[in-house]
Coordinates of C-alpha atoms in Angstrom, one line a residue:
Chain A
M1 CA 198.0 79.2 469.1
R2 CA 196.3 82.7 469.3
F3 CA 195.6 84.5 466.2
R4 CA 196.5 88.0 465.5
L5 CA 194.1 90.8 464.8
T6 CA 195.5 93.5 462.6
P7 CA 193.6 96.1 460.5
R8 CA 194.7 94.3 457.4
D9 CA 193.4 90.9 458.5
V10 CA 190.0 92.2 459.6
T11 CA 188.9 92.3 456.0
F12 CA 188.8 88.5 455.7
F13 CA 186.0 88.4 458.3
D14 CA 184.2 91.1 456.5
L15 CA 184.6 89.3 453.2
F16 CA 183.3 86.0 454.6
A17 CA 180.4 87.8 456.3
M18 CA 179.5 89.5 453.0
N19 CA 179.8 86.2 451.1
A20 CA 177.5 84.5 453.7
Q21 CA 174.9 87.2 453.0
H22 CA 174.9 86.0 449.3
L23 CA 174.0 82.5 450.6
V24 CA 171.0 84.0 452.6
D25 CA 169.9 86.0 449.5
G26 CA 170.3 82.9 447.3
A27 CA 168.3 80.6 449.6
D28 CA 165.6 83.2 449.9
L29 CA 165.3 83.6 446.2
L30 CA 165.2 79.9 445.7
A31 CA 162.3 79.7 448.2
Q32 CA 160.5 82.5 446.2
L33 CA 161.2 80.7 443.0
I34 CA 159.6 77.4 444.1
G35 CA 156.7 79.3 445.6
A36 CA 156.1 81.3 442.4
E37 CA 153.8 80.5 439.5
P38 CA 155.8 78.7 436.8
P39 CA 155.7 81.7 434.4
D40 CA 157.3 83.9 437.1
R41 CA 160.1 81.5 437.8
P42 CA 162.6 82.4 435.1
A43 CA 162.9 85.9 436.5
H44 CA 163.8 84.5 439.9
A45 CA 166.3 82.1 438.3
A46 CA 167.9 85.0 436.5
R47 CA 168.3 86.9 439.8
L48 CA 169.6 83.8 441.5
R49 CA 172.2 83.6 438.8
E50 CA 173.3 87.2 439.5
I51 CA 173.7 86.4 443.1
E52 CA 175.8 83.4 442.2
Q53 CA 178.0 85.6 440.1
D54 CA 178.3 88.2 443.0
A55 CA 179.3 85.3 445.2
D56 CA 181.9 84.3 442.6
D57 CA 183.3 87.8 442.6
A58 CA 183.4 87.8 446.4
K59 CA 185.4 84.6 446.3
G60 CA 187.8 86.2 443.7
T61 CA 188.2 89.2 446.1
I62 CA 189.1 86.8 448.9
M63 CA 191.6 85.0 446.8
N64 CA 193.2 88.2 445.6
R65 CA 193.4 89.5 449.1
L66 CA 194.9 86.2 450.2
N67 CA 197.5 86.6 447.5
Q68 CA 198.5 90.1 448.8
T69 CA 198.4 89.4 452.5
F70 CA 201.4 88.0 454.3
V71 CA 199.8 87.7 457.7
T72 CA 196.3 86.1 457.6
P73 CA 194.1 85.4 460.5
F74 CA 194.1 81.6 459.9
D75 CA 195.8 79.0 457.8
R76 CA 195.7 80.0 454.2
D77 CA 194.4 76.5 453.2
D78 CA 191.5 76.9 455.5
I79 CA 190.5 80.3 454.1
Y80 CA 190.6 78.8 450.6
T81 CA 188.6 75.7 451.7
L82 CA 186.0 77.9 453.4
A83 CA 185.6 80.1 450.4
A84 CA 185.3 77.0 448.2
A85 CA 182.7 75.4 450.4
M86 CA 180.6 78.6 450.4
D87 CA 180.9 78.6 446.7
D88 CA 179.5 75.1 446.5
C89 CA 176.4 76.2 448.5
I90 CA 175.4 79.0 446.2
D91 CA 176.3 76.9 443.1
A92 CA 174.0 74.1 444.1
M93 CA 171.2 76.5 445.0
E94 CA 171.6 78.3 441.6
A95 CA 171.6 74.9 439.9
A96 CA 168.4 73.9 441.6
G97 CA 166.6 77.0 440.4
D98 CA 168.0 76.7 436.9
I99 CA 167.0 73.1 436.6
I100 CA 163.4 73.7 437.8
V101 CA 163.1 76.4 435.1
R102 CA 165.0 74.6 432.3
Y103 CA 163.2 71.2 432.8
Q104 CA 159.9 73.1 432.9
I105 CA 158.9 71.4 436.1
V106 CA 155.4 72.6 437.1
D107 CA 154.5 70.6 440.3
L108 CA 157.0 70.5 443.1
P109 CA 156.3 68.1 446.0
D110 CA 156.1 69.4 449.5
G111 CA 159.4 67.8 450.4
V112 CA 161.2 70.3 448.1
V113 CA 159.6 73.2 450.0
T114 CA 160.8 71.7 453.3
M115 CA 164.4 71.1 452.0
V116 CA 164.6 74.7 450.7
A117 CA 163.4 76.0 454.1
T118 CA 166.2 74.0 455.7
L119 CA 168.7 75.6 453.3
Q120 CA 167.3 79.1 454.3
R121 CA 167.9 78.3 458.0
A122 CA 171.4 76.9 457.2
A123 CA 172.3 80.1 455.3
E124 CA 171.0 82.3 458.1
L125 CA 173.0 80.4 460.7
T126 CA 176.1 80.6 458.5
A127 CA 175.7 84.3 458.1
A128 CA 175.3 84.8 461.8
A129 CA 178.3 82.6 462.6
M130 CA 180.8 84.3 460.2
P131 CA 181.4 87.4 462.4
N132 CA 182.2 85.1 465.3
L133 CA 185.3 83.9 463.5
R134 CA 186.8 87.2 464.6
T135 CA 186.6 86.3 468.3
M136 CA 186.4 82.5 467.9
T137 CA 183.4 82.5 470.3
D138 CA 180.0 81.0 470.0
L139 CA 181.0 78.8 467.0
K140 CA 180.2 75.4 468.4
P141 CA 176.4 75.9 468.6
Y142 CA 176.6 76.9 464.9
W143 CA 178.3 73.8 463.6
V144 CA 176.3 71.5 465.9
E145 CA 173.1 73.0 464.5
I146 CA 174.3 72.9 460.9
N147 CA 175.0 69.2 461.4
R148 CA 171.6 68.7 462.8
L149 CA 170.0 70.5 459.9
E150 CA 171.9 68.4 457.4
S151 CA 170.7 65.2 459.1
E152 CA 167.2 66.6 459.0
A153 CA 167.5 67.5 455.3
N154 CA 168.9 64.1 454.6
R155 CA 165.9 62.4 456.2
T156 CA 163.5 64.6 454.3
Y157 CA 165.5 63.8 451.1
R158 CA 165.3 60.1 451.5
A159 CA 161.6 60.1 452.5
L160 CA 160.9 62.3 449.5
L161 CA 162.6 60.0 447.1
A162 CA 160.9 57.0 448.7
H163 CA 157.6 58.8 448.2
L164 CA 158.3 59.7 444.6
F165 CA 159.4 56.1 443.8
G166 CA 156.4 54.7 445.5
S167 CA 153.8 57.0 444.0
P168 CA 151.6 55.5 441.2
Q169 CA 151.6 59.0 439.6
F170 CA 155.1 58.4 438.3
Q171 CA 154.6 54.9 436.9
R172 CA 151.7 55.4 434.6
S173 CA 153.5 56.3 431.4
P174 CA 157.0 56.7 430.1
A175 CA 156.5 60.5 430.3
D176 CA 155.7 60.1 434.0
V177 CA 159.0 58.3 434.6
V178 CA 160.8 61.2 432.9
E179 CA 159.0 63.6 435.2
L180 CA 160.2 61.5 438.1
I181 CA 163.8 61.6 436.9
K182 CA 163.6 65.4 436.5
L183 CA 162.3 65.8 440.1
K184 CA 165.0 63.4 441.4
D185 CA 167.6 65.7 439.8
V186 CA 166.1 68.7 441.7
V187 CA 166.1 67.0 445.1
D188 CA 169.6 65.6 444.5
V189 CA 171.0 69.0 443.9
L190 CA 169.1 70.4 447.0
E191 CA 170.8 67.6 449.0
Q192 CA 174.1 68.7 447.6
A193 CA 173.4 72.2 448.7
S194 CA 172.7 70.9 452.2
D195 CA 175.9 68.9 452.2
A196 CA 177.9 72.0 451.1
F197 CA 176.5 73.9 454.1
E198 CA 177.6 71.1 456.3
R199 CA 181.1 71.3 454.8
V200 CA 181.1 75.1 455.6
G201 CA 180.4 74.1 459.2
S202 CA 183.1 71.5 459.1
V203 CA 185.7 74.0 457.9
V204 CA 184.7 76.4 460.6
Q205 CA 185.1 73.6 463.2
T206 CA 188.6 72.8 461.7
I207 CA 189.6 76.4 462.0
Y208 CA 188.3 76.6 465.5
V209 CA 190.2 73.4 466.5
K210 CA 193.4 74.8 465.2
E211 CA 193.1 78.3 466.5
T212 CA 191.9 77.8 470.0
Chain B
M1 CA 207.9 82.3 450.6
R2 CA 210.2 81.7 447.7
F3 CA 210.5 78.2 446.4
R4 CA 213.8 76.6 445.8
L5 CA 214.9 75.1 442.5
T6 CA 217.2 72.2 442.9
P7 CA 218.0 69.5 440.3
R8 CA 216.1 67.0 442.5
D9 CA 213.0 69.1 442.6
V10 CA 212.9 69.7 438.9
T11 CA 211.5 66.3 438.3
F12 CA 208.2 67.2 439.9
F13 CA 207.5 69.7 437.2
D14 CA 208.5 67.2 434.6
L15 CA 206.3 64.5 436.2
F16 CA 203.3 66.9 436.2
A17 CA 203.9 67.9 432.6
M18 CA 204.1 64.3 431.6
N19 CA 201.0 63.5 433.5
A20 CA 199.1 66.4 431.9
Q21 CA 200.1 64.9 428.5
H22 CA 198.1 61.8 429.5
L23 CA 195.1 64.1 429.9
V24 CA 195.5 65.5 426.4
D25 CA 195.9 62.0 425.0
G26 CA 192.8 60.8 427.0
A27 CA 190.6 63.7 425.8
D28 CA 191.7 63.2 422.2
L29 CA 190.9 59.4 422.4
L30 CA 187.5 60.1 423.9
A31 CA 186.8 62.6 421.0
Q32 CA 187.8 59.8 418.5
L33 CA 185.7 57.3 420.3
I34 CA 182.5 59.3 420.2
G35 CA 183.2 60.2 416.5
A36 CA 183.8 56.5 415.6
E37 CA 181.3 54.0 414.4
P38 CA 179.9 52.0 417.3
P39 CA 181.8 48.8 416.3
D40 CA 185.1 50.7 416.4
R41 CA 184.5 52.2 419.8
P42 CA 185.6 49.2 422.0
A43 CA 189.2 49.5 420.6
H44 CA 189.3 53.2 421.5
A45 CA 187.9 52.5 425.0
A46 CA 190.7 49.9 425.5
R47 CA 193.3 52.4 424.5
L48 CA 191.7 55.0 426.8
R49 CA 191.9 52.5 429.6
E50 CA 195.7 52.0 428.9
I51 CA 196.2 55.8 429.1
E52 CA 194.3 55.9 432.4
Q53 CA 196.6 53.2 433.7
D54 CA 199.7 55.1 432.5
A55 CA 198.4 58.1 434.3
D56 CA 197.9 56.0 437.4
D57 CA 201.5 54.9 437.1
A58 CA 202.6 58.5 436.7
K59 CA 200.7 59.4 439.9
G60 CA 202.5 56.5 441.7
T61 CA 205.8 57.8 440.5
I62 CA 205.0 61.3 441.9
M63 CA 204.0 59.8 445.2
N64 CA 207.2 57.7 445.5
R65 CA 209.3 60.7 444.6
L66 CA 207.4 62.7 447.2
N67 CA 208.2 60.0 449.7
Q68 CA 211.9 60.1 448.9
T69 CA 212.3 63.9 448.7
F70 CA 213.0 66.1 451.7
V71 CA 212.8 69.4 449.9
T72 CA 210.0 69.7 447.5
P73 CA 209.2 72.7 445.3
F74 CA 205.8 73.3 447.0
D75 CA 203.8 72.1 450.0
R76 CA 203.5 68.3 449.9
D77 CA 199.8 68.4 450.4
D78 CA 199.4 70.6 447.3
I79 CA 201.5 68.1 445.2
Y80 CA 199.3 65.3 446.4
T81 CA 196.1 67.3 445.8
L82 CA 197.2 68.2 442.3
A83 CA 198.1 64.6 441.4
A84 CA 194.7 63.5 442.8
A85 CA 192.8 66.1 440.8
M86 CA 194.6 65.1 437.6
D87 CA 193.7 61.5 438.3
D88 CA 190.1 62.5 438.6
C89 CA 190.2 64.0 435.1
I90 CA 191.5 60.9 433.4
D91 CA 189.3 58.6 435.5
A92 CA 186.1 60.4 434.5
M93 CA 187.1 60.5 430.8
E94 CA 187.9 56.8 430.9
A95 CA 184.6 56.2 432.6
A96 CA 182.7 58.1 429.9
G97 CA 184.3 56.0 427.1
D98 CA 183.7 52.8 429.0
I99 CA 180.1 53.6 429.7
I100 CA 179.4 54.5 426.1
V101 CA 180.7 51.1 425.0
R102 CA 179.3 49.0 427.8
Y103 CA 175.8 50.5 427.6
Q104 CA 175.9 50.0 423.9
I105 CA 174.8 53.6 423.2
V106 CA 174.6 54.2 419.5
D107 CA 173.4 57.7 419.0
L108 CA 175.1 60.5 421.0
P109 CA 173.6 63.9 421.0
D110 CA 175.6 66.9 419.7
G111 CA 176.0 68.3 423.2
V112 CA 178.2 65.3 424.0
V113 CA 180.5 66.3 421.2
T114 CA 180.6 69.9 422.4
M115 CA 181.4 68.8 426.0
V116 CA 184.2 66.5 424.9
A117 CA 185.7 69.3 422.7
T118 CA 185.7 71.5 425.9
L119 CA 187.5 68.7 427.7
Q120 CA 190.1 68.6 424.9
R121 CA 190.7 72.3 425.3
A122 CA 190.9 72.1 429.1
A123 CA 193.5 69.3 428.8
E124 CA 195.6 71.3 426.3
L125 CA 195.5 74.3 428.6
T126 CA 196.5 72.2 431.6
A127 CA 199.4 70.6 429.7
A128 CA 200.6 74.1 428.6
A129 CA 200.3 75.5 432.1
M130 CA 202.3 72.7 434.0
P131 CA 205.8 73.9 432.8
N132 CA 204.9 77.3 434.1
L133 CA 204.8 76.0 437.7
R134 CA 208.6 76.0 437.5
T135 CA 208.7 79.8 437.1
M136 CA 205.3 80.7 438.6
T137 CA 204.6 82.9 435.6
D138 CA 201.7 83.1 433.2
L139 CA 199.5 80.9 435.4
K140 CA 196.6 83.3 436.1
P141 CA 195.3 83.3 432.4
Y142 CA 195.3 79.5 432.7
W143 CA 193.0 79.2 435.7
V144 CA 190.8 82.0 434.5
E145 CA 190.3 80.2 431.2
I146 CA 189.8 76.8 432.9
N147 CA 187.1 78.4 435.0
R148 CA 185.5 79.9 432.0
L149 CA 185.5 76.6 430.2
E150 CA 183.9 74.9 433.1
S151 CA 181.1 77.4 433.2
E152 CA 180.7 76.9 429.4
A153 CA 180.6 73.1 429.9
N154 CA 178.1 73.5 432.7
R155 CA 175.8 75.5 430.5
T156 CA 176.1 72.9 427.7
Y157 CA 175.4 70.2 430.2
R158 CA 172.2 71.7 431.6
A159 CA 170.9 72.7 428.1
L160 CA 171.7 69.1 426.9
L161 CA 169.8 67.5 429.8
A162 CA 166.9 69.9 429.3
H163 CA 166.8 69.0 425.7
L164 CA 166.9 65.2 426.5
F165 CA 164.2 65.5 429.1
G166 CA 162.0 67.6 426.7
S167 CA 162.5 65.4 423.7
P168 CA 159.4 63.2 422.8
Q169 CA 162.0 60.7 421.5
F170 CA 162.7 59.5 425.1
Q171 CA 159.1 59.3 426.3
R172 CA 157.6 56.9 423.8
S173 CA 158.3 53.6 425.5
P174 CA 159.9 52.3 428.7
A175 CA 163.0 51.4 426.6
D176 CA 163.3 55.0 425.4
V177 CA 163.4 56.1 429.1
V178 CA 166.1 53.6 429.8
E179 CA 168.1 55.1 426.8
L180 CA 167.6 58.5 428.4
I181 CA 169.0 57.3 431.7
K182 CA 172.0 55.8 429.9
L183 CA 172.7 59.1 428.1
K184 CA 172.3 61.1 431.4
D185 CA 174.9 58.8 432.9
V186 CA 177.3 59.7 430.1
V187 CA 176.8 63.5 430.3
D188 CA 177.0 63.4 434.1
V189 CA 180.4 61.8 434.0
L190 CA 181.5 64.3 431.3
E191 CA 180.4 67.1 433.6
Q192 CA 182.5 65.4 436.4
A193 CA 185.5 65.4 434.1
S194 CA 185.0 69.1 433.5
D195 CA 184.7 69.7 437.3
A196 CA 187.9 67.8 437.8
F197 CA 189.8 70.0 435.3
E198 CA 188.4 73.1 437.2
R199 CA 189.8 71.5 440.4
V200 CA 193.2 71.2 438.8
G201 CA 193.0 74.9 438.0
S202 CA 192.0 75.6 441.6
V203 CA 195.0 73.7 443.0
V204 CA 197.3 75.6 440.7
Q205 CA 195.8 78.8 441.9
T206 CA 196.3 77.7 445.6
I207 CA 199.9 76.9 444.9
Y208 CA 200.4 80.2 443.2
V209 CA 198.8 82.1 446.0
K210 CA 201.1 80.4 448.5
E211 CA 204.3 80.6 446.6
T212 CA 204.3 84.1 445.3
Chain C
M1 CA 210.3 64.0 460.2
R2 CA 210.0 61.4 463.0
F3 CA 206.7 61.5 464.9
R4 CA 206.6 61.4 468.7
L5 CA 205.0 58.8 470.8
T6 CA 203.6 60.1 474.0
P7 CA 200.9 58.6 476.2
R8 CA 198.6 61.4 475.3
D9 CA 199.0 60.8 471.6
V10 CA 198.4 57.1 471.7
T11 CA 194.7 57.6 472.1
F12 CA 194.4 58.8 468.5
F13 CA 195.5 55.4 467.2
D14 CA 193.1 53.7 469.6
L15 CA 190.3 56.0 468.5
F16 CA 190.9 55.3 464.8
A17 CA 191.2 51.6 465.4
M18 CA 187.9 51.7 467.3
N19 CA 186.3 53.8 464.6
A20 CA 187.5 51.3 461.9
Q21 CA 185.7 48.6 463.9
H22 CA 182.5 50.4 463.3
L23 CA 183.2 50.2 459.6
V24 CA 183.6 46.4 459.9
D25 CA 180.4 46.1 461.9
G26 CA 178.6 48.3 459.4
A27 CA 179.7 46.4 456.4
D28 CA 178.8 43.1 458.0
L29 CA 175.3 44.3 458.9
L30 CA 174.8 45.6 455.4
A31 CA 175.8 42.1 454.1
Q32 CA 173.2 40.5 456.5
L33 CA 170.6 43.1 455.4
I34 CA 170.9 42.2 451.8
G35 CA 171.0 38.5 452.6
A36 CA 167.9 38.7 454.8
E37 CA 164.2 38.3 453.7
P38 CA 162.7 41.7 452.9
P39 CA 160.5 41.8 456.1
D40 CA 163.6 41.3 458.3
R41 CA 165.6 44.1 456.6
P42 CA 164.2 47.1 458.6
A43 CA 165.6 45.7 461.8
H44 CA 169.0 45.4 460.2
A45 CA 168.7 49.0 458.8
A46 CA 167.9 50.3 462.3
R47 CA 171.0 48.6 463.8
L48 CA 173.1 49.9 460.9
R49 CA 171.8 53.4 461.7
E50 CA 172.9 52.9 465.3
I51 CA 176.4 51.9 464.2
E52 CA 176.5 55.0 462.0
Q53 CA 175.6 57.1 465.0
D54 CA 178.3 55.4 467.1
A55 CA 180.8 56.2 464.4
D56 CA 179.6 59.8 464.5
D57 CA 180.2 59.9 468.2
A58 CA 183.6 58.4 467.7
K59 CA 184.4 61.1 465.2
G60 CA 183.2 63.7 467.7
T61 CA 185.6 62.2 470.3
I62 CA 188.5 62.4 467.9
M63 CA 187.7 66.1 467.2
N64 CA 187.4 67.0 470.9
R65 CA 190.6 65.2 471.6
L66 CA 192.2 67.1 468.7
N67 CA 191.0 70.3 470.2
Q68 CA 192.6 69.5 473.6
T69 CA 195.8 68.1 472.4
F70 CA 198.8 70.3 471.6
V71 CA 201.1 67.6 470.3
T72 CA 199.4 65.2 468.0
P73 CA 201.1 62.2 466.3
F74 CA 200.5 63.7 462.8
D75 CA 199.4 66.8 461.0
R76 CA 196.0 67.9 462.5
D77 CA 194.6 68.3 459.0
D78 CA 195.3 64.7 458.2
I79 CA 193.6 63.5 461.4
Y80 CA 190.6 65.5 460.4
T81 CA 190.6 64.2 456.8
L82 CA 191.1 60.6 458.0
A83 CA 188.1 60.9 460.4
A84 CA 186.0 62.6 457.7
A85 CA 186.8 59.8 455.1
M86 CA 185.9 57.1 457.6
D87 CA 182.7 58.9 458.3
D88 CA 181.9 58.9 454.5
C89 CA 182.4 55.1 454.5
I90 CA 179.8 54.4 457.2
D91 CA 177.4 57.1 455.9
A92 CA 177.3 55.5 452.5
M93 CA 176.8 52.0 453.9
E94 CA 174.0 53.2 456.1
A95 CA 172.5 55.0 453.2
A96 CA 172.6 51.8 451.1
G97 CA 170.7 49.9 453.8
D98 CA 168.2 52.6 454.4
I99 CA 167.5 53.0 450.7
I100 CA 166.9 49.3 450.1
V101 CA 164.4 49.4 453.0
R102 CA 162.7 52.7 452.1
Y103 CA 162.4 52.0 448.4
Q104 CA 161.0 48.5 449.3
I105 CA 163.4 46.8 446.9
V106 CA 162.8 43.1 447.0
D107 CA 165.1 41.5 444.4
L108 CA 168.8 42.6 444.6
P109 CA 171.0 41.5 441.7
D110 CA 174.1 39.4 442.4
G111 CA 176.4 42.3 441.6
V112 CA 175.1 44.0 444.8
V113 CA 176.2 41.0 446.9
T114 CA 179.6 41.2 445.3
M115 CA 180.0 44.9 445.9
V116 CA 179.0 44.5 449.6
A117 CA 181.5 41.6 450.0
T118 CA 184.2 43.9 448.6
L119 CA 183.2 46.6 451.2
Q120 CA 183.5 44.0 453.9
R121 CA 187.0 43.1 452.8
A122 CA 187.9 46.9 452.6
A123 CA 186.6 47.5 456.1
E124 CA 188.6 44.5 457.5
L125 CA 191.7 45.7 455.8
T126 CA 191.2 49.2 457.1
A127 CA 190.6 48.0 460.7
A128 CA 193.8 45.8 460.4
A129 CA 195.8 48.8 459.1
M130 CA 194.9 51.4 461.7
P131 CA 197.1 50.0 464.5
N132 CA 200.0 50.1 462.1
L133 CA 199.8 53.9 462.1
R134 CA 201.5 53.8 465.5
T135 CA 204.6 52.2 464.0
M136 CA 204.2 53.4 460.4
T137 CA 205.0 49.8 459.3
D138 CA 203.2 47.5 456.9
L139 CA 201.0 50.3 455.6
K140 CA 201.9 50.1 451.9
P141 CA 200.3 46.7 451.3
Y142 CA 197.1 48.1 452.8
W143 CA 196.7 51.0 450.5
V144 CA 197.8 49.0 447.5
E145 CA 195.1 46.4 448.3
I146 CA 192.5 49.0 449.0
N147 CA 193.2 50.6 445.6
R148 CA 192.9 47.2 444.0
L149 CA 189.6 46.5 445.7
E150 CA 188.3 49.8 444.6
S151 CA 189.2 49.0 440.9
E152 CA 187.5 45.7 441.3
A153 CA 184.4 47.2 442.8
N154 CA 184.3 49.8 440.0
R155 CA 184.4 47.0 437.4
T156 CA 181.6 45.2 439.2
Y157 CA 179.7 48.4 439.4
R158 CA 179.9 49.2 435.7
A159 CA 179.2 45.6 434.6
L160 CA 176.2 45.6 436.9
L161 CA 174.8 48.8 435.5
A162 CA 175.4 47.6 431.9
H163 CA 173.5 44.4 432.9
L164 CA 170.6 46.3 434.4
F165 CA 170.4 48.7 431.5
G166 CA 170.5 45.8 429.0
S167 CA 168.0 43.6 430.8
P168 CA 164.6 43.4 429.1
Q169 CA 163.2 42.9 432.6
F170 CA 163.5 46.7 433.3
Q171 CA 162.1 47.9 430.0
R172 CA 158.7 46.2 430.0
S173 CA 156.6 48.8 431.8
P174 CA 157.1 52.3 433.3
A175 CA 157.1 50.6 436.8
D176 CA 160.0 48.4 435.6
V177 CA 162.0 51.5 434.7
V178 CA 161.3 53.0 438.2
E179 CA 162.6 49.7 439.7
L180 CA 165.7 50.2 437.6
I181 CA 166.2 53.7 438.9
K182 CA 165.8 52.5 442.5
L183 CA 168.4 49.8 441.9
K184 CA 170.8 52.3 440.2
D185 CA 170.5 54.5 443.4
V186 CA 171.6 51.5 445.5
V187 CA 174.6 50.6 443.4
D188 CA 175.6 54.2 443.1
V189 CA 175.7 54.6 446.8
L190 CA 177.7 51.3 447.2
E191 CA 180.2 52.7 444.7
Q192 CA 180.4 55.8 446.8
A193 CA 181.2 53.7 449.8
S194 CA 183.9 52.0 447.9
D195 CA 185.3 55.4 446.8
A196 CA 185.3 56.5 450.5
F197 CA 187.3 53.4 451.5
E198 CA 189.8 54.3 448.8
R199 CA 190.0 57.8 450.2
V200 CA 190.8 56.4 453.6
G201 CA 193.7 54.5 452.0
S202 CA 194.8 57.7 450.3
V203 CA 194.9 59.7 453.5
V204 CA 196.9 56.9 455.2
Q205 CA 199.3 57.0 452.3
T206 CA 199.6 60.8 452.6
I207 CA 200.3 60.5 456.3
Y208 CA 202.9 57.8 455.6
V209 CA 204.6 60.0 452.9
K210 CA 204.9 62.9 455.3
E211 CA 205.9 61.0 458.4
T212 CA 208.5 58.6 457.1

């Protein structure tokens, strides 16, 4: 089935491209937050929260538009699922920043930096792919790479947990174990962000499969 | 697309309204359980389990009816997704009660009481909204408020975890850390219940967007 | 709505039946891994990873076929959801094996053996049910039994966690608590595998409800 391109429909592509930019901004802010000195992190977390709220508003605009539009470029369910998956990405990244600040985590292991760098790459790829929904071209390399990045992030995630669990540093005192649990929470939520980016790729693949 | 209202279809609204009542009963029982003295909690957990099974039966009835009905009020997938999301709500609330009893948790922090009160409010809103699916009126205030409640529950959840992680009470001995892990399990499952209520609101929004 | 049976469509059933065999193989390997001496486990984990990659390839084949096929036996979304749910089963089983090896867990409690045996049974039932999608017969006993197995696995899971949390063995030293956290990670991922098998059953039920 070919999809139709009408002036009214075009806005969906624009809205998704704009929303993907929030993911890029969110991932970049999260990278800055973890690279910052602990006293400077709350300010970054506050800005990350604003971006998450902007992304929420963008999702609301997409839903309202969907409500008013009779002819949409794709299946309505897919638009909804895509918006929801993008929401999960920014929610998890915001949660990671908020947790680091609230739990007053000072030292972040290198694996966290690596995982956030992978999220930045996933966000950039997603933002670059969104405009291609208009023409349904060049999308396969995107979801293939997003899948690869998720596998890479998953390996980093497991190696990082194995490292934390095996490190004598977190087994010396009860307080050390609490520190380990806090770090595990951070890396778990980063892994969830990575999974959410993979789901965005999956929805794009589903849309592609149906529309071409 | 307008939906049709036939005597046969009407039962879906009734079934969802009945099922939502199980959520209200479940949330109320969970509130009683956490307010009860520890020796009285197993009896509440057993009743919560019965409600969860009643809700399972109600879901089964919806699925059987769906199987026998050629004309349904909405998209079949949405009916299924709505039933599944409501199931997740009661499952998580039952799990919370069961965990508190099984792990023999005695002291529950105030944040747990707050989270359960939010679940009670979410259940009441959901039960009040279900009959409105018949007329597709007054639904937006419901999903807006459910979203707001979920954000509120999420803030309570994070503040509660930060409080637990920062409290010297859980860092004195290895047994204290185990107590912390047990409490984290309870608040995690309460957060899952809150997420499930938000998903119910999302499905209602999706149905609304399609049907109006 | 009756579904059509054309030579081209038949391959979907074959592909799902083949993919379900990967689940059987994966569950069997996981059972061997946990029954093996710790030094022999990495070899089993490596083979489990290969099976997970074979299952990934099988999913890719299903998606490509879906992309090339105009008339599919069922709703395209359901094929996609079924493939994704099967993927979640093998991913969680692979993760369990990998975690046991990476975290260098030596002693696994009996409940883990029970949970993996339930996964083996779920995988066998799933593999036996897939060919029945062709005729849409004898499917209800499958999803009923899968649901029952999931409830059973869930009871084992909660009892196992209660046992671990209550055991003095994990409260003696900070290192003991870390061992507890590692074991909790294993049983959590086994519970996720069980949930994923239940979702496979749910999708089959959804397909059945629509097609018959």
